[in-house]
């Protein structure tokens, strides 16, 4: 049996559509399944819609968070409740085509343990959103050293892979990178991002930037290396400037005025403050992890 995990935040218009599409595709293919919707603290009628769908189809289950904990938490909550021999993760807005689940499942039957959906095309997007998303994936790829230019949360994982992910203790998880990091026998399936059926995307440019910063710090030490690199560059610059100053001093042509001093203070002060900010962000993440708070709190189940 395959467990299909579908995070949902303010997706009341799409719950019934997603459940119907997934159920229809898997039933036609003769694949036993369960669908697990995870209501991530929605402010609309998402939970009520999940209840209604469950009344019509007992293969549809639901998890309700006490508040909004984020998509990553919703994914892991769904995987934690999955009973299938394998589990797939897809979006509620049907931009991940349900038909691809059948191809993923067949590859799993052939022995693949992690089947990743990669984007062949990104569908219709505004220019600003496409640019911000492209920048996000370039930054993430360089930071985590995994090609994420076409990556998505659309994946199918064997039970061993699911258990490995759930065994990881960190509170701030990054599903896309972690599902690649765990290894196992992996393959890819290309898909075309479909147009959203209803509602609006929850990802703004600001949220993408925040998501990128959070996951880079949680999964990579690259920003800390920036601090070291900036320190080395500043030191070399200081050595060169010091040599120049001494040469001009002993030649009787010392630098006059405070312009150079002011510029140096501004440069050093900026580098120091940026470095302290990066270090402080890592310390904050360490502080969050040491508290050992749960990734999410479940207030109800169907």
Short mmCIF file of N, CA, C and O in Angstrom, two decimals, residues 52-100:
data_model
loop_
_atom_site.label_atom_id
_atom_site.label_comp_id
_atom_site.label_asym_id
_atom_site.label_seq_id
_atom_site.Cartn_x
_atom_site.Cartn_y
_atom_site.Cartn_z
N UNK A 52 -15.47 15.99 5.54
CA UNK A 52 -16.48 15.64 4.55
C UNK A 52 -15.94 14.59 3.58
O UNK A 52 -16.65 13.62 3.22
N UNK A 53 -14.71 14.77 3.14
CA UNK A 53 -14.13 13.82 2.19
C UNK A 53 -13.98 12.45 2.84
O UNK A 53 -14.21 11.40 2.21
N UNK A 54 -13.60 12.42 4.12
CA UNK A 54 -13.45 11.15 4.83
C UNK A 54 -14.78 10.40 4.92
O UNK A 54 -14.82 9.16 4.85
N UNK A 55 -15.89 11.11 5.07
CA UNK A 55 -17.20 10.48 5.13
C UNK A 55 -17.54 9.76 3.83
O UNK A 55 -18.23 8.74 3.85
N UNK A 56 -17.03 10.27 2.73
CA UNK A 56 -17.28 9.64 1.43
C UNK A 56 -16.26 8.57 1.08
O UNK A 56 -16.55 7.67 0.28
N UNK A 57 -15.07 8.67 1.65
CA UNK A 57 -14.00 7.74 1.32
C UNK A 57 -13.18 7.46 2.58
O UNK A 57 -12.43 8.32 3.04
N UNK A 58 -13.32 6.27 3.13
CA UNK A 58 -12.63 5.92 4.38
C UNK A 58 -11.12 5.78 4.20
O UNK A 58 -10.39 5.69 5.18
N UNK A 59 -10.65 5.77 2.96
CA UNK A 59 -9.20 5.71 2.72
C UNK A 59 -8.54 7.06 2.93
O UNK A 59 -7.32 7.17 2.93
N UNK A 60 -9.36 8.09 3.11
CA UNK A 60 -8.85 9.44 3.36
C UNK A 60 -8.81 9.71 4.84
O UNK A 60 -9.82 9.59 5.53
N UNK A 61 -7.64 10.07 5.34
CA UNK A 61 -7.45 10.36 6.76
C UNK A 61 -7.02 11.82 6.92
O UNK A 61 -6.63 12.48 5.95
N UNK A 62 -7.08 12.31 8.14
CA UNK A 62 -6.72 13.70 8.39
C UNK A 62 -5.98 13.90 9.69
O UNK A 62 -6.20 13.18 10.67
N UNK A 63 -5.08 14.88 9.69
CA UNK A 63 -4.35 15.32 10.89
C UNK A 63 -4.54 16.82 11.00
O UNK A 63 -4.39 17.54 10.01
N UNK A 64 -4.87 17.28 12.18
CA UNK A 64 -5.13 18.70 12.39
C UNK A 64 -4.13 19.25 13.40
O UNK A 64 -4.05 18.77 14.54
N UNK A 65 -3.34 20.26 12.99
CA UNK A 65 -2.38 20.90 13.89
C UNK A 65 -3.08 21.91 14.79
O UNK A 65 -4.10 22.51 14.41
N UNK A 66 -2.49 22.13 15.96
CA UNK A 66 -3.04 23.12 16.90
C UNK A 66 -2.83 24.54 16.40
O UNK A 66 -3.54 25.47 16.81
N UNK A 67 -1.84 24.73 15.53
CA UNK A 67 -1.56 26.03 14.90
C UNK A 67 -0.73 25.77 13.67
O UNK A 67 -0.42 24.62 13.34
N UNK A 68 -0.33 26.83 12.99
CA UNK A 68 0.49 26.70 11.79
C UNK A 68 1.95 26.43 12.18
O UNK A 68 2.60 27.26 12.80
N UNK A 69 2.45 25.25 11.82
CA UNK A 69 3.84 24.88 12.12
C UNK A 69 4.72 24.86 10.88
O UNK A 69 5.92 24.68 10.98
N UNK A 70 4.15 25.02 9.69
CA UNK A 70 4.94 25.04 8.48
C UNK A 70 4.84 23.75 7.69
O UNK A 70 4.49 22.68 8.21
N UNK A 71 5.18 23.85 6.41
CA UNK A 71 5.03 22.71 5.51
C UNK A 71 5.93 21.55 5.88
O UNK A 71 5.53 20.38 5.79
N UNK A 72 7.16 21.84 6.31
CA UNK A 72 8.08 20.75 6.66
C UNK A 72 7.52 19.92 7.80
O UNK A 72 7.56 18.68 7.78
N UNK A 73 6.97 20.59 8.82
CA UNK A 73 6.37 19.88 9.95
C UNK A 73 5.18 19.05 9.48
O UNK A 73 4.99 17.91 9.94
N UNK A 74 4.39 19.60 8.56
CA UNK A 74 3.22 18.88 8.05
C UNK A 74 3.65 17.61 7.30
O UNK A 74 3.02 16.55 7.44
N UNK A 75 4.72 17.70 6.53
CA UNK A 75 5.22 16.54 5.80
C UNK A 75 5.64 15.44 6.77
O UNK A 75 5.26 14.27 6.61
N UNK A 76 6.39 15.81 7.78
CA UNK A 76 6.88 14.80 8.72
C UNK A 76 5.76 14.23 9.58
O UNK A 76 5.80 13.06 9.96
N UNK A 77 4.75 15.04 9.88
CA UNK A 77 3.60 14.52 10.62
C UNK A 77 2.86 13.47 9.78
O UNK A 77 2.46 12.42 10.29
N UNK A 78 2.69 13.77 8.49
CA UNK A 78 2.04 12.81 7.62
C UNK A 78 2.84 11.52 7.47
O UNK A 78 2.28 10.42 7.51
N UNK A 79 4.15 11.66 7.31
CA UNK A 79 5.00 10.47 7.21
C UNK A 79 4.96 9.66 8.51
O UNK A 79 5.01 8.43 8.48
N UNK A 80 4.85 10.36 9.63
CA UNK A 80 4.79 9.66 10.92
C UNK A 80 3.51 8.85 11.09
O UNK A 80 3.50 7.86 11.83
N UNK A 81 2.44 9.25 10.42
CA UNK A 81 1.16 8.53 10.51
C UNK A 81 0.96 7.53 9.38
O UNK A 81 0.02 6.74 9.41
N UNK A 82 1.84 7.55 8.38
CA UNK A 82 1.68 6.69 7.21
C UNK A 82 1.84 5.22 7.59
O UNK A 82 2.77 4.85 8.31
N UNK A 83 0.95 4.38 7.07
CA UNK A 83 0.97 2.94 7.34
C UNK A 83 1.43 2.13 6.13
O UNK A 83 1.57 0.91 6.23
N UNK A 84 1.65 2.78 5.02
CA UNK A 84 1.98 2.07 3.79
C UNK A 84 3.39 1.53 3.74
O UNK A 84 4.26 1.91 4.54
N UNK A 85 3.62 0.63 2.78
CA UNK A 85 4.97 0.10 2.54
C UNK A 85 5.85 1.16 1.90
O UNK A 85 7.07 1.05 1.91
N UNK A 86 5.22 2.16 1.30
CA UNK A 86 5.93 3.32 0.77
C UNK A 86 5.02 4.53 0.97
O UNK A 86 3.82 4.39 1.21
N UNK A 87 5.60 5.71 0.91
CA UNK A 87 4.84 6.93 1.15
C UNK A 87 5.24 7.98 0.12
O UNK A 87 6.43 8.17 -0.17
N UNK A 88 4.24 8.65 -0.42
CA UNK A 88 4.47 9.73 -1.38
C UNK A 88 4.03 11.05 -0.76
O UNK A 88 3.13 11.08 0.08
N UNK A 89 4.71 12.12 -1.14
CA UNK A 89 4.37 13.47 -0.68
C UNK A 89 4.05 14.32 -1.90
O UNK A 89 4.81 14.32 -2.88
N UNK A 90 2.92 15.03 -1.85
CA UNK A 90 2.55 15.90 -2.98
C UNK A 90 1.77 17.09 -2.45
O UNK A 90 1.29 17.09 -1.31
N UNK A 91 1.64 18.13 -3.28
CA UNK A 91 0.94 19.35 -2.88
C UNK A 91 -0.56 19.18 -3.07
O UNK A 91 -1.03 18.40 -3.90
N UNK A 92 -1.31 19.98 -2.30
CA UNK A 92 -2.77 19.90 -2.33
C UNK A 92 -3.37 20.64 -3.52
O UNK A 92 -4.52 20.40 -3.89
N UNK A 93 -2.61 21.53 -4.14
CA UNK A 93 -3.16 22.35 -5.23
C UNK A 93 -3.14 21.66 -6.59
O UNK A 93 -3.47 22.27 -7.61
N UNK A 94 -2.71 20.38 -6.60
CA UNK A 94 -2.66 19.56 -7.82
C UNK A 94 -1.66 20.07 -8.85
O UNK A 94 -1.75 19.72 -10.03
N UNK A 95 -0.71 20.90 -8.42
CA UNK A 95 0.38 21.27 -9.33
C UNK A 95 1.32 20.08 -9.53
O UNK A 95 2.05 20.03 -10.51
N UNK A 96 1.31 19.15 -8.59
CA UNK A 96 1.99 17.87 -8.76
C UNK A 96 0.97 16.90 -9.35
O UNK A 96 -0.01 16.55 -8.69
N UNK A 97 1.12 16.47 -10.60
CA UNK A 97 0.10 15.65 -11.27
C UNK A 97 -0.05 14.27 -10.61
O UNK A 97 0.93 13.53 -10.49
N UNK A 98 -1.26 13.91 -10.19
CA UNK A 98 -1.48 12.60 -9.54
C UNK A 98 -1.10 11.42 -10.44
O UNK A 98 -0.72 10.35 -9.94
N UNK A 99 -1.19 11.59 -11.78
CA UNK A 99 -0.85 10.50 -12.68
C UNK A 99 0.58 10.03 -12.50
O UNK A 99 0.90 8.85 -12.72
N UNK A 100 1.46 10.94 -12.08
CA UNK A 100 2.87 10.60 -11.90
C UNK A 100 3.06 9.64 -10.74
O UNK A 100 4.07 8.93 -10.66
#
